[in-house]
XYZ file of C-alpha atoms in Angstrom:
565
model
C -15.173 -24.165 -6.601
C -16.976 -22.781 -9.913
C -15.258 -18.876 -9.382
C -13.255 -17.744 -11.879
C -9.559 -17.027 -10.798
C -7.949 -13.368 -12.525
C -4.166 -14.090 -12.072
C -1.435 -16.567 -11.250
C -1.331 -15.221 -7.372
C -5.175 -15.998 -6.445
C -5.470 -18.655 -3.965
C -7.498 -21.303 -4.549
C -7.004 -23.935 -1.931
C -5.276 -23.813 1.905
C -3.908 -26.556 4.147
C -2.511 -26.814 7.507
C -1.064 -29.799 9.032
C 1.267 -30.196 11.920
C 4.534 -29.328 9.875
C 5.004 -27.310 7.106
C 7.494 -30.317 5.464
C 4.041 -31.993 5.549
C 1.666 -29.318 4.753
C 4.209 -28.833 1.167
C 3.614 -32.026 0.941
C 0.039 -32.435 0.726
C -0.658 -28.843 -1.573
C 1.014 -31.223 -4.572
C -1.118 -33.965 -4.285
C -4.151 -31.116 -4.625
C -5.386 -31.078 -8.436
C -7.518 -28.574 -9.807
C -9.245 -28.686 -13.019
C -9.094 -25.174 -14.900
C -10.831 -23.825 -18.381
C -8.896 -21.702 -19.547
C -10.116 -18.280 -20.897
C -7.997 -15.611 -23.291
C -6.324 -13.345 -20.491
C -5.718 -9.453 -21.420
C -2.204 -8.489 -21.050
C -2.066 -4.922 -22.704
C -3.303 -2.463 -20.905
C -3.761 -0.226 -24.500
C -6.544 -3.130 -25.148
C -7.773 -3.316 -21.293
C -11.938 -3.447 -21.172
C -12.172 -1.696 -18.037
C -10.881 0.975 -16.361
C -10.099 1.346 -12.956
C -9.831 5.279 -12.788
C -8.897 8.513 -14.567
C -7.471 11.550 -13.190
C -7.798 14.739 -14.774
C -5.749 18.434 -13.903
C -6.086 21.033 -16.046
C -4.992 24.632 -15.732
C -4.067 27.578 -18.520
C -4.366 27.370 -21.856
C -1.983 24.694 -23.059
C -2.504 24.923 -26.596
C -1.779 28.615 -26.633
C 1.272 28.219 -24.204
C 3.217 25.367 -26.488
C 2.122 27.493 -29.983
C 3.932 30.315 -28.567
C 6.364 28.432 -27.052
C 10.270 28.833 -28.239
C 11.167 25.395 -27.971
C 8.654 22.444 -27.574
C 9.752 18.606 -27.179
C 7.911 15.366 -27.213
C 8.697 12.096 -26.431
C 6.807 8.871 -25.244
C 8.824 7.369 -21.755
C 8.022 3.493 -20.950
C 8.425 2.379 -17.284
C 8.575 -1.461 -16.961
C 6.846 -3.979 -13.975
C 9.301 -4.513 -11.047
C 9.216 -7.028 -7.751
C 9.243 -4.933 -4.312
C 11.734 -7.540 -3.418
C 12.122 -7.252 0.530
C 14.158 -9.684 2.254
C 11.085 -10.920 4.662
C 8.399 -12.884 2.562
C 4.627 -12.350 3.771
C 4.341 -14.328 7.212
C 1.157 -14.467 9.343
C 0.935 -16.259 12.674
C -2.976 -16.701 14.204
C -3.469 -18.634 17.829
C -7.362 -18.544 19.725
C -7.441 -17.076 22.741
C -10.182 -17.208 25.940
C -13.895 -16.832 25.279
C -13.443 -17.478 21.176
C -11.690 -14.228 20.945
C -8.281 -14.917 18.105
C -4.842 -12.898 18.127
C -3.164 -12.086 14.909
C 0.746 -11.697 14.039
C 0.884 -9.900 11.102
C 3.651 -8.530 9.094
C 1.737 -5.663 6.784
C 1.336 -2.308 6.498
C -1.801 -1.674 8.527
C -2.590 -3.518 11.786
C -6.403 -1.660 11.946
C -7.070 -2.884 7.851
C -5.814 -6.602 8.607
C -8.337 -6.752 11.536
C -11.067 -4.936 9.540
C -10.727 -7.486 6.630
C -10.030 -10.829 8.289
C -12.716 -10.130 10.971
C -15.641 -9.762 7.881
C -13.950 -12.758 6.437
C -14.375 -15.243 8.847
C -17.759 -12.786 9.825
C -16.552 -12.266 13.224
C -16.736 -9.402 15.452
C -13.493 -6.840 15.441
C -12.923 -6.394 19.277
C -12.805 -10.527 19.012
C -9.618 -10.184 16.889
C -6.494 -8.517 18.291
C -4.241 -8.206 15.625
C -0.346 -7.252 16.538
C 2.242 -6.154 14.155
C 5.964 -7.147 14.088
C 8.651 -5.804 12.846
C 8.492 -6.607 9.026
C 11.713 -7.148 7.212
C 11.170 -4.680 4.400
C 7.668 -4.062 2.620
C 7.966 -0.777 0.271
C 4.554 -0.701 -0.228
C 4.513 -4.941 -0.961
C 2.760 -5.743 2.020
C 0.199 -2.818 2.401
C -2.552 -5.295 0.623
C -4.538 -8.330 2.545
C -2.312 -11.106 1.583
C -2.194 -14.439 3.795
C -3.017 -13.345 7.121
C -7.161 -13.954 6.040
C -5.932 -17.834 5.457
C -3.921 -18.402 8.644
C -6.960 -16.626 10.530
C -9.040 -18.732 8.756
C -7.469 -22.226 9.222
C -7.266 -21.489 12.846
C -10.756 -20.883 13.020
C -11.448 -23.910 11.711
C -8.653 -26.302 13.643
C -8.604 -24.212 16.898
C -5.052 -24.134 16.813
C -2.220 -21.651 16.493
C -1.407 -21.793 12.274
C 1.799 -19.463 11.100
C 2.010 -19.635 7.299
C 4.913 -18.147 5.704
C 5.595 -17.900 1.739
C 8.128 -19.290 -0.405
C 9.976 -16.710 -2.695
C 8.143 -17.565 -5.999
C 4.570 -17.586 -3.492
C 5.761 -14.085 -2.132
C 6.016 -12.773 -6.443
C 3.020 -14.520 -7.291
C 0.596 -12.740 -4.869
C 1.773 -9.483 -4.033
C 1.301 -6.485 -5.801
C 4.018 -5.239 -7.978
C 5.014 -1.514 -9.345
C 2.703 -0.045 -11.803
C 4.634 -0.817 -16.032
C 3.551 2.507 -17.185
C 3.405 4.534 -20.966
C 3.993 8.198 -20.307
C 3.823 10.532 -23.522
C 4.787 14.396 -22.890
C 4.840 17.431 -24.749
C 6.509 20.274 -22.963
C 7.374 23.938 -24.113
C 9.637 26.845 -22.456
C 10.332 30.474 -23.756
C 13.760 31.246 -25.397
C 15.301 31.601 -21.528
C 14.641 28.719 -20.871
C 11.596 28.768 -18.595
C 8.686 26.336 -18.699
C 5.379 26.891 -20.444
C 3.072 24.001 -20.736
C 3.138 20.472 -20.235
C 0.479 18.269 -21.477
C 0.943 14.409 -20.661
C -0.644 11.600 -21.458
C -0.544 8.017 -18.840
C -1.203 5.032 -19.208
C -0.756 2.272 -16.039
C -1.368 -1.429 -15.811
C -3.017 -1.975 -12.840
C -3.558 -5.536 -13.205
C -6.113 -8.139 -11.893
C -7.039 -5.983 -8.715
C -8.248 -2.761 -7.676
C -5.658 -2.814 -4.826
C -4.023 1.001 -4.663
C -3.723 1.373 -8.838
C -6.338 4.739 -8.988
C -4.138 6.347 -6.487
C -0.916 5.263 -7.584
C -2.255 7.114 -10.897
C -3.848 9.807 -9.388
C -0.287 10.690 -7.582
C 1.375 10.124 -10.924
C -0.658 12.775 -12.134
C -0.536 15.358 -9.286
C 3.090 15.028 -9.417
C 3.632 14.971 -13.346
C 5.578 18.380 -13.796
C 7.980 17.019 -11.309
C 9.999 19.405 -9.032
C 8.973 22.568 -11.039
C 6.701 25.619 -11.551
C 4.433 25.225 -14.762
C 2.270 27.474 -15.411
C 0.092 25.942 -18.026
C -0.820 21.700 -17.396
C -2.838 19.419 -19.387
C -2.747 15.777 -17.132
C -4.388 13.071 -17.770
C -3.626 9.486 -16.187
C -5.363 6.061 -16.409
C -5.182 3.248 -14.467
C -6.249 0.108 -16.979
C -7.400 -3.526 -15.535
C -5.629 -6.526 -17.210
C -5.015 -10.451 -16.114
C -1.405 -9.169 -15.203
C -0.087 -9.325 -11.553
C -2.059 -6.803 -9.779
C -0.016 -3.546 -9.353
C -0.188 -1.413 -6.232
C 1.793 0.734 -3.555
C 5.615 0.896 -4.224
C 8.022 3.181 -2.819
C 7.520 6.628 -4.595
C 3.814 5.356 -5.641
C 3.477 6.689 -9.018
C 5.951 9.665 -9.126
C 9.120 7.956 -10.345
C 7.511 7.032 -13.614
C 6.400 10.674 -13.995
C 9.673 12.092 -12.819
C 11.571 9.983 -15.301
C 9.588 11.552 -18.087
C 9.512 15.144 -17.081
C 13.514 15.275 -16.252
C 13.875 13.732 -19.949
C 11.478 16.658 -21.118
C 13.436 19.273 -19.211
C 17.251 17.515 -20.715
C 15.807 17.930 -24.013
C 14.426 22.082 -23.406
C 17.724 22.743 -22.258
C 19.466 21.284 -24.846
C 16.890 23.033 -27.680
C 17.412 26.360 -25.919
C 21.396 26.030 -24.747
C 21.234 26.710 -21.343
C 22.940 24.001 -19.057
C 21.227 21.707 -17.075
C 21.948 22.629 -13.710
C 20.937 26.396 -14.824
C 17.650 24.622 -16.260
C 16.627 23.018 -13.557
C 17.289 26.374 -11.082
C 15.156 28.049 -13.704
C 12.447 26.366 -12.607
C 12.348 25.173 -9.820
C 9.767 25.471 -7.113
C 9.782 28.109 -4.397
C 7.531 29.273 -1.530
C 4.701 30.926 -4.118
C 5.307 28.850 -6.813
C 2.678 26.379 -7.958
C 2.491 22.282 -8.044
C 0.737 20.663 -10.558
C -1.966 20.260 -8.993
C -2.534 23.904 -8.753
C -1.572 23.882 -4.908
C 0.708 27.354 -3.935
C 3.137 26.551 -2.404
C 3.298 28.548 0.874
C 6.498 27.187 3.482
C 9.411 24.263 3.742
C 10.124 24.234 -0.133
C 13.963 23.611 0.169
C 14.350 22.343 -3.236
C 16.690 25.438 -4.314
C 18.679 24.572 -1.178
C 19.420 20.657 -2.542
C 20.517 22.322 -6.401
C 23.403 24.478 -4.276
C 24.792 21.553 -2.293
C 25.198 19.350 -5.443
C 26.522 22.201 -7.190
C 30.254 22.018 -6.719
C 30.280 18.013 -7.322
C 28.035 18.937 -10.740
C 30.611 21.493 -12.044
C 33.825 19.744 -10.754
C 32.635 16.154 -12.384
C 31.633 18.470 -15.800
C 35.079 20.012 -15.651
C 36.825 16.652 -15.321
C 34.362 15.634 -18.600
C 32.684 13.033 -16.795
C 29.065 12.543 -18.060
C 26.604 13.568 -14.968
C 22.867 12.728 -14.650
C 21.102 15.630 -12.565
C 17.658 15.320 -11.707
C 15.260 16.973 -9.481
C 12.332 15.095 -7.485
C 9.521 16.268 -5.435
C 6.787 13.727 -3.195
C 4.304 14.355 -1.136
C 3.966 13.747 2.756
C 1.304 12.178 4.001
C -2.133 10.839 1.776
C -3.977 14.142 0.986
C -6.087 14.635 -1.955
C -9.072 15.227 0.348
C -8.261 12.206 2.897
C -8.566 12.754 6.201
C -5.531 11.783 8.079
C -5.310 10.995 11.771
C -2.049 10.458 14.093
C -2.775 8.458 17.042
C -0.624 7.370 19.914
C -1.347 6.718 23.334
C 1.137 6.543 26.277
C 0.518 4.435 28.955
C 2.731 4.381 32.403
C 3.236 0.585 33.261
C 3.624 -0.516 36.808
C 6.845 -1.488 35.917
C 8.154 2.173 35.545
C 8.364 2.075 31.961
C 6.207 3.750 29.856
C 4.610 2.350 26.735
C 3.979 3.982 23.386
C 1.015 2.153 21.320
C 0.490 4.134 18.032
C -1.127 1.867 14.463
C 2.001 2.225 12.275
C 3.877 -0.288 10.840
C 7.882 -0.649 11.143
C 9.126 -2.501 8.654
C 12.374 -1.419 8.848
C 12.562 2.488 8.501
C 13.316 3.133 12.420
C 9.618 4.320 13.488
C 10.098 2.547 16.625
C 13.345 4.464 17.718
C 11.654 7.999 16.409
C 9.023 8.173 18.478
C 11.005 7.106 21.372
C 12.959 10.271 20.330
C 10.394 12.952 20.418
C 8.934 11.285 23.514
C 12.143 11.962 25.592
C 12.230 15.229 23.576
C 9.105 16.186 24.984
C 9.553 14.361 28.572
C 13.429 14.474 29.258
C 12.902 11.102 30.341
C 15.734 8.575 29.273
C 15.238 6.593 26.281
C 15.282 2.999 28.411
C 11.763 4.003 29.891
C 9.920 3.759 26.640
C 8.408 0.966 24.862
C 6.705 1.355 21.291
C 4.416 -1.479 20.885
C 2.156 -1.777 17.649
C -1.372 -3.435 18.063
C -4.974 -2.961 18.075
C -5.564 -2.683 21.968
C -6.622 0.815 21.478
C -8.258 1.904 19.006
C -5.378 4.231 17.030
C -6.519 3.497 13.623
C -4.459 6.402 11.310
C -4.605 4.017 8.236
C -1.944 2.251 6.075
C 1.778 3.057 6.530
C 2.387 4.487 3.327
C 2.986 8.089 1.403
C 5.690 9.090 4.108
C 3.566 9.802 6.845
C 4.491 7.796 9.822
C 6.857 10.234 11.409
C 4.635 13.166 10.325
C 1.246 12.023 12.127
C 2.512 9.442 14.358
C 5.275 11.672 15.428
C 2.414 15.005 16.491
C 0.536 12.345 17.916
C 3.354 10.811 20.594
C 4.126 14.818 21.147
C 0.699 15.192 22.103
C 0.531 12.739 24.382
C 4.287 13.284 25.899
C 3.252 16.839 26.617
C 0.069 15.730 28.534
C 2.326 13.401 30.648
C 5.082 15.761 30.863
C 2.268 18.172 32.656
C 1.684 15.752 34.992
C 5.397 15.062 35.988
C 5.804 18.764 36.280
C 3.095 19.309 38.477
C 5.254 16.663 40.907
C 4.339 13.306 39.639
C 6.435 10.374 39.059
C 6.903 7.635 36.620
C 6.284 5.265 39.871
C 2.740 7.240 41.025
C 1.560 7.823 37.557
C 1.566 3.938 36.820
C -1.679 3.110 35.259
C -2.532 6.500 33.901
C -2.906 6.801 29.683
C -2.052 9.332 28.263
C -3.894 10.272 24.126
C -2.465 11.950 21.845
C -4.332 12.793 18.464
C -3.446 14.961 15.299
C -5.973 15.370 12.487
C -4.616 16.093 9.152
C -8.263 17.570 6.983
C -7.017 20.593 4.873
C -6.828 19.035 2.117
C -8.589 18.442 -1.470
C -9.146 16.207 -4.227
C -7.039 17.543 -7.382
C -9.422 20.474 -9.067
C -11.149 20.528 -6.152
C -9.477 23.055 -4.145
C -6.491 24.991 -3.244
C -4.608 22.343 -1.248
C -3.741 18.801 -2.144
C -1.086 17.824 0.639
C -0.269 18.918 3.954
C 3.539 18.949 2.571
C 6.336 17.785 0.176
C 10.122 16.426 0.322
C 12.087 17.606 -2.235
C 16.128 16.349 -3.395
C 18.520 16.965 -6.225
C 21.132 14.173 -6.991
C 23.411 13.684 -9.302
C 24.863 10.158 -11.148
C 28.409 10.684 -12.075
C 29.928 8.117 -14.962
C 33.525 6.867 -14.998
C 35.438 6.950 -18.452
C 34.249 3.618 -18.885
C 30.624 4.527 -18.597
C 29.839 2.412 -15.094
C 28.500 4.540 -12.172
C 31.523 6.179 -10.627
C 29.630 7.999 -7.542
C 26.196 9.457 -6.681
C 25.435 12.604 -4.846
C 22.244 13.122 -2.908
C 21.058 15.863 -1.359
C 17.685 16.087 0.240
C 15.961 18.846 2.191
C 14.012 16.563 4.929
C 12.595 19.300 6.802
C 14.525 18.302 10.216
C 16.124 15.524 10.406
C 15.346 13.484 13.876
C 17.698 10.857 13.331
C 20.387 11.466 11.197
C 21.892 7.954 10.418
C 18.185 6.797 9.764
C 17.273 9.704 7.214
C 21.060 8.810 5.584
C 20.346 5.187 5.639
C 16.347 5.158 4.021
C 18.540 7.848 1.227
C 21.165 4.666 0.426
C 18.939 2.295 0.664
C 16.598 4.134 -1.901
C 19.618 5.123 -4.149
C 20.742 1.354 -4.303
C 16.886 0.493 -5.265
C 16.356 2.976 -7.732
C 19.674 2.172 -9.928
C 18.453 -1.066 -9.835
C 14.838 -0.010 -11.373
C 17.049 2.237 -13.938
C 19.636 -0.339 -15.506
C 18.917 -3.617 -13.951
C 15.616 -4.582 -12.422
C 12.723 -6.131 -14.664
C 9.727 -8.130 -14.023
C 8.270 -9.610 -17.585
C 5.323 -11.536 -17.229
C 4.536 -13.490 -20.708
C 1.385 -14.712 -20.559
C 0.785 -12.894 -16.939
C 3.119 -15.194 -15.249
C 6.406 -14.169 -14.022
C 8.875 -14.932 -16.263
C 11.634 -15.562 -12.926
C 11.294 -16.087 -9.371
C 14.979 -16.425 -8.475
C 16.722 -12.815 -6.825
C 19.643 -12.603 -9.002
C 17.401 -12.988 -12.312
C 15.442 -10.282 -11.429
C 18.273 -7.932 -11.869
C 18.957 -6.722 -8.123
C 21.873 -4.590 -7.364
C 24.626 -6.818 -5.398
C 26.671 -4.934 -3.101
C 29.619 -5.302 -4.562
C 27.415 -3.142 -7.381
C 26.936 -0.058 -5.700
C 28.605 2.717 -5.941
C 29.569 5.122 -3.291
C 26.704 7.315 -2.382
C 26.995 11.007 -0.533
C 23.757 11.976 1.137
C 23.482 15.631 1.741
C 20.856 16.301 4.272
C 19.168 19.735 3.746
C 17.454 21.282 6.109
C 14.200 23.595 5.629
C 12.013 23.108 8.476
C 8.160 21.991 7.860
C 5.434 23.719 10.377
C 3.412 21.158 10.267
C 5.998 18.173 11.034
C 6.622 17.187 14.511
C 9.889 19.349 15.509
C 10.153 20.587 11.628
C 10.655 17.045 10.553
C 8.551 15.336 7.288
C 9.001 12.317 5.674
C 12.242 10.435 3.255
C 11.248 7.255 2.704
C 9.499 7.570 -0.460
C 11.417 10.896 -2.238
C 14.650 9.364 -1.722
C 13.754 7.169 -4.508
């Protein structure tokens, strides 16, 4: 009572009864009296600012006055609903000596129990928090969202609470992907190769903090896309409104900025003739060339390797006079930017014979689970029926949210860690049966990296994928073709499935999918209104899988989830 409330998702009032026909029932008959205050909606008019990231390197006013062709253009990126089929869920029950165990559907098991534990000011090791499988999340569910209010009305009933949202709850709360206002200038020589780029975005980060400074902080480490540019003026804001917050969604950032720099690079190779499948293996990145954050690149850079497998579909759908969209896209793997990033797992033989695998990511969907089992019978030779991932705080294997495509890459060296400690063991003439009770830890830390302008190094590594959108006569989307160097791929109906998946979601953010919030409420809260892709929509999709081993991933292998977008 007496706070002030900064969107249409804040909570202000919780109930539990003994059905949830009944507990609908009585949220109706609560009234709240509100004075209303003038919200800001435009971020161009925002009074605060969250964040601004800065890169510069070269002279960019010298490169783009001696440039042979420069273009300019302002892109616009609108607000869209992470849409997973699961809405948030949260189940809480007490447990002996006042201790409480959390179910929890987000993105980071060891963050939940951090946050709920100093809201209801109890001790961590009181709260065991255990993640399930989570039908979809794309970065939706990385934030707090109602697992603090089931916690808390089980601390105050003493009895098991699950609360579960409603559709138009699930929109109202949860973050959404960043509307952004991207204006480029961008130069190349008479050849067609790139000079300067100089861009200028703008993000609405809503109501709360949540992710927004490093959702704009990737935009701008990424925001000469796939290519080598020699000269880079970046600057990228992150602007506080009464909107919907804005947060994590798959590709965090990078497919506003891609959008704009493939436009830039369409309109340089128009200006200078050259075609676009020639423009784009102009410039594109190669061991030695540099990112835009000034990182040299030095291994696993298979981007040339995606523009030759889409190659024959490009010039066979040109000669047929079909218009074709080719793009390039490049993501990071893993956090970086000066984070330090830890993989751990821990493998522990039960007395059953089978041997669990706790490790602190999240599966929501992407197959997790099923790769670690992988490289632990990799590592082991053990069948696949003896291991069991399980995902909870019962060790302490904190590695952070499940985001930025880093599960398999730090999860994945952990499990190998520990497999090859227990693989020692079972060489030296153990058993599964005489090791029972023995743990096994494995632990990978990830701390090479820098803040952008801050050193050499800004991520451990980077997926990269060309793909192509091929038009019918009638102009509908007749086929598209993506290829995608994944540094190894573990599983290859998983790394084919997150590429579909991603292809289906990011036509729909193209032509379909729009969140408008007049006012800073959602204008829609029904599935089909929002503008989501049916399956009788899609088109068919060829995934190319490209190979280019990474060093640093577990058996070459780094991550897809968010590049594939």
């Amino acid at each position: 009572a007496g706070e002030e409330v900064s969107y249409v998702g804040d909570v202000v009032a919780a109930i539990a009864a003994v059905d949830e026909a009944t507990a609908r029932a009585a949220a109706k008959l609560v009234e709240v009296e509100y004075e209303p205050l003038p919200p800001i909606l435009d971020p161009e008019n925002a009074e605060r600012i969250l964040s601004r990231t800065l890169i510069k390197r070269g002279d960019v006013d010298a490169a783009l006055a001696t440039s042979a062709h420069v273009v300019r253009g302002t892109w616009r990126t609108q607000r869209i609903e992470h849409l997973f089929l699961e809405p948030e869920s949260a189940m809480a029950e007490p447990i002996e000596s006042g201790r409480m165990r959390l179910f929890s559907s987000g993105q980071g098991i060891f963050d939940d129990r951090r946050q709920v534990a100093a809201f209801l000011g109890m001790a961590e090791e009181d709260l065991l928090v255990e993640q399930l499988s989570s039908g979809g999340a794309f970065g939706g569910k990385e934030d707090l969202s109602i697992q603090a209010h089931a916690a808390l009305l089980t601390f105050m009933t003493k009895r098991p609470v699950k609360l579960t949202l409603n559709r138009e709850e699930s929109i109202r709360i949860h973050p959404k992907r960043h509307p952004m206002t991207l204006d480029y200038t961008a130069g190349c020589d008479a050849e067609g190769r790139l000079t300067a780029v100089r861009a200028r975005i703008l993000g609405d980060s809503g109501a709360y903090a949540s992710v927004g400074d490093k959702v704009l902080e990737r935009a701008a480490g990424h925001a000469c896309g796939a290519y080598h540019v020699p000269n880079a003026d970046i600057e990228a804001t992150a602007a506080c409104t009464n909107n919907p917050p804005c947060g994590a969604m798959r590709g965090f950032g990078v497919n506003q900025t891609n959008f704009a720099m493939e436009g830039c690079l369409d309109l340089l190779a128009k200006k200078a003739g050259v075609d676009r499948w020639e423009m784009r293996w102009l410039n594109a990145l190669t061991v030695g060339g540099t990112f835009t954050t000034g990182q040299i690149l030095e291994k696993s850079v298979g981007l040339k390797k995606t523009l030759l497998a889409v190659r024959p579909q490009y010039e066979e759908a040109m000669r047929r006079g079909r218009a074709v969209g080719i793009a390039c896209g490049v993501k990071n793997s893993g956090i970086g930017n000066g984070v330090k990033e830890w993989g751990r797992a821990r493998l522990v033989v039960e007395n059953d014979e089978t041997i669990s695998i706790y490790f602190g990511f999240s599966e929501m969907g992407q197959g997790l689970s099923t790769i670690l089992v992988q490289f632990a019978v990799e590592v082991t030779k053990l069948p696949a029926s003896r291991f069991v991932p399980r995902i909870d705080t019962r060790f302490a294997l904190d590695g952070g949210q499940t985001t930025g495509s880093r599960a398999t890459l730090l999860a994945g060296r952990a499990v190998v860690d520990a497999a090859e400690k227990l693989c020692a063991d079972l060489d030296r003439g153990g058993t599964v049966e005489s090791l029972a009770g023995r743990e096994y830890a494995g632990e990978v830390l990830i701390d090479d990296t820098s803040a952008p302008g801050a050193g050499p190094k800004t991520h451990t590594t980077f997926g990269f994928a060309t793909q192509l959108c091929i038009l019918d006569e009638d102009g509908h989307v007749e086929r598209i073709v993506a290829a995608h160097d994944v540094g190894r791929a573990i599983n290859p109906a998983f790394c084919e499935g997150q590429i579909e998946g991603a292809v289906h979601m990011g036509l729909g953010y193209a032509l379909t999918e729009e969140l408008p919030c007049p006012d800073g409420m959602p204008a829609t809260f029904k599935l089909l209104e929002l503008g989501v892709l049916r399956a009788t929509d899609m088109p068919p999709v060829d995934v190319i899988l490209v190979e280019d081993p990474e060093p640093e991933g577990p058996f070459g292998a780094k991550g897809v989830g968010e590049i594939g977008l």
